[in-house]
């Protein structure tokens, strides 16, 4: 799968985000990095109805950045409402 680079400006802070899709148990997920930092895994969240970061380390991502990244990720066809 092909990685995509996104240039985002969130709360007047520039971010260079790389999103690489991958399959996990037939579910699409994304490996996300921003500004050369660590890799985070984003998966579909049924409560939020968007992609969200997984794991304890996800708490280090600013909420507004996580939401901006999620807006850029393709919503799976079976999740569209």
Coordinates of C-alpha atoms in Angstrom, one line a residue:
X1 CA 0.0 0.0 0.0
X2 CA 1.1 3.5 -0.7
X3 CA 1.9 6.1 1.9
X4 CA 0.5 9.6 1.6
X5 CA 2.1 12.8 2.8
X6 CA -0.2 15.5 4.2
X7 CA 0.7 19.1 5.0
X8 CA -1.6 20.3 7.7
X9 CA -1.9 23.6 9.6
X10 CA -3.6 23.0 12.9
X11 CA -4.0 25.7 15.5
X12 CA -1.4 27.7 13.6
X13 CA 1.2 24.9 13.9
X14 CA 2.4 23.2 10.7
X15 CA 2.5 19.4 10.6
X16 CA 3.9 17.1 7.9
X17 CA 1.9 13.9 8.3
X18 CA 2.6 10.5 6.7
X19 CA -0.3 8.1 6.5
X20 CA 0.4 4.5 5.3
X21 CA -2.6 2.2 5.1
X22 CA -2.3 -1.5 6.1
X23 CA -4.7 -4.4 6.7
X24 CA -5.2 -5.9 10.1
X25 CA -7.8 -8.7 10.5
X26 CA -9.4 -7.5 7.2
X27 CA -9.8 -4.0 8.7
X28 CA -8.0 -1.0 7.2
X29 CA -5.7 0.8 9.6
X30 CA -3.1 3.5 9.1
X31 CA 0.4 4.0 10.3
X32 CA 0.7 7.7 11.1
X33 CA 3.8 9.8 11.8
X34 CA 4.0 13.5 12.0
X35 CA 7.0 15.8 11.9
X36 CA 9.4 12.9 11.9
X37 CA 8.1 11.6 15.3
X38 CA 7.0 8.1 16.4
X39 CA 4.6 5.9 14.5
X40 CA 1.0 5.8 15.7
X41 CA -1.7 3.3 14.6
X42 CA -5.1 4.7 13.7
X43 CA -8.2 2.5 13.5
X44 CA -11.9 3.0 13.0
X45 CA -13.6 4.0 16.2
X46 CA -17.3 3.1 16.2
X47 CA -18.1 5.6 19.0
X48 CA -16.4 8.6 17.3
X49 CA -17.4 7.5 13.8
X50 CA -13.9 8.3 12.6
X51 CA -10.4 7.0 12.7
X52 CA -8.6 7.5 16.0
X53 CA -5.2 6.7 17.4
X54 CA -4.8 3.5 19.4
X55 CA -2.8 2.8 22.6
X56 CA -1.5 4.7 25.5
X57 CA 1.0 6.7 23.4
X58 CA -1.9 8.2 21.5
X59 CA -2.4 10.6 24.4
X60 CA 0.6 12.5 23.2
X61 CA -1.1 13.5 20.0
X62 CA -2.9 16.9 20.3
X63 CA -6.6 16.3 20.0
X64 CA -7.1 18.9 17.3
X65 CA -4.3 17.2 15.2
X66 CA -5.8 13.8 15.7
X67 CA -9.2 15.1 14.4
X68 CA -7.5 16.8 11.5
X69 CA -5.7 13.6 10.5
X70 CA -8.9 11.6 10.8
X71 CA -10.7 14.0 8.5
X72 CA -8.1 13.3 5.8
X73 CA -8.4 9.5 6.0
X74 CA -10.7 7.6 3.7
X75 CA -13.8 6.3 5.5
X76 CA -14.4 2.6 4.8
X77 CA -17.4 2.0 2.6
X78 CA -19.1 -0.2 5.2
X79 CA -18.8 2.6 7.8
X80 CA -20.4 5.4 5.8
X81 CA -23.8 6.5 7.1

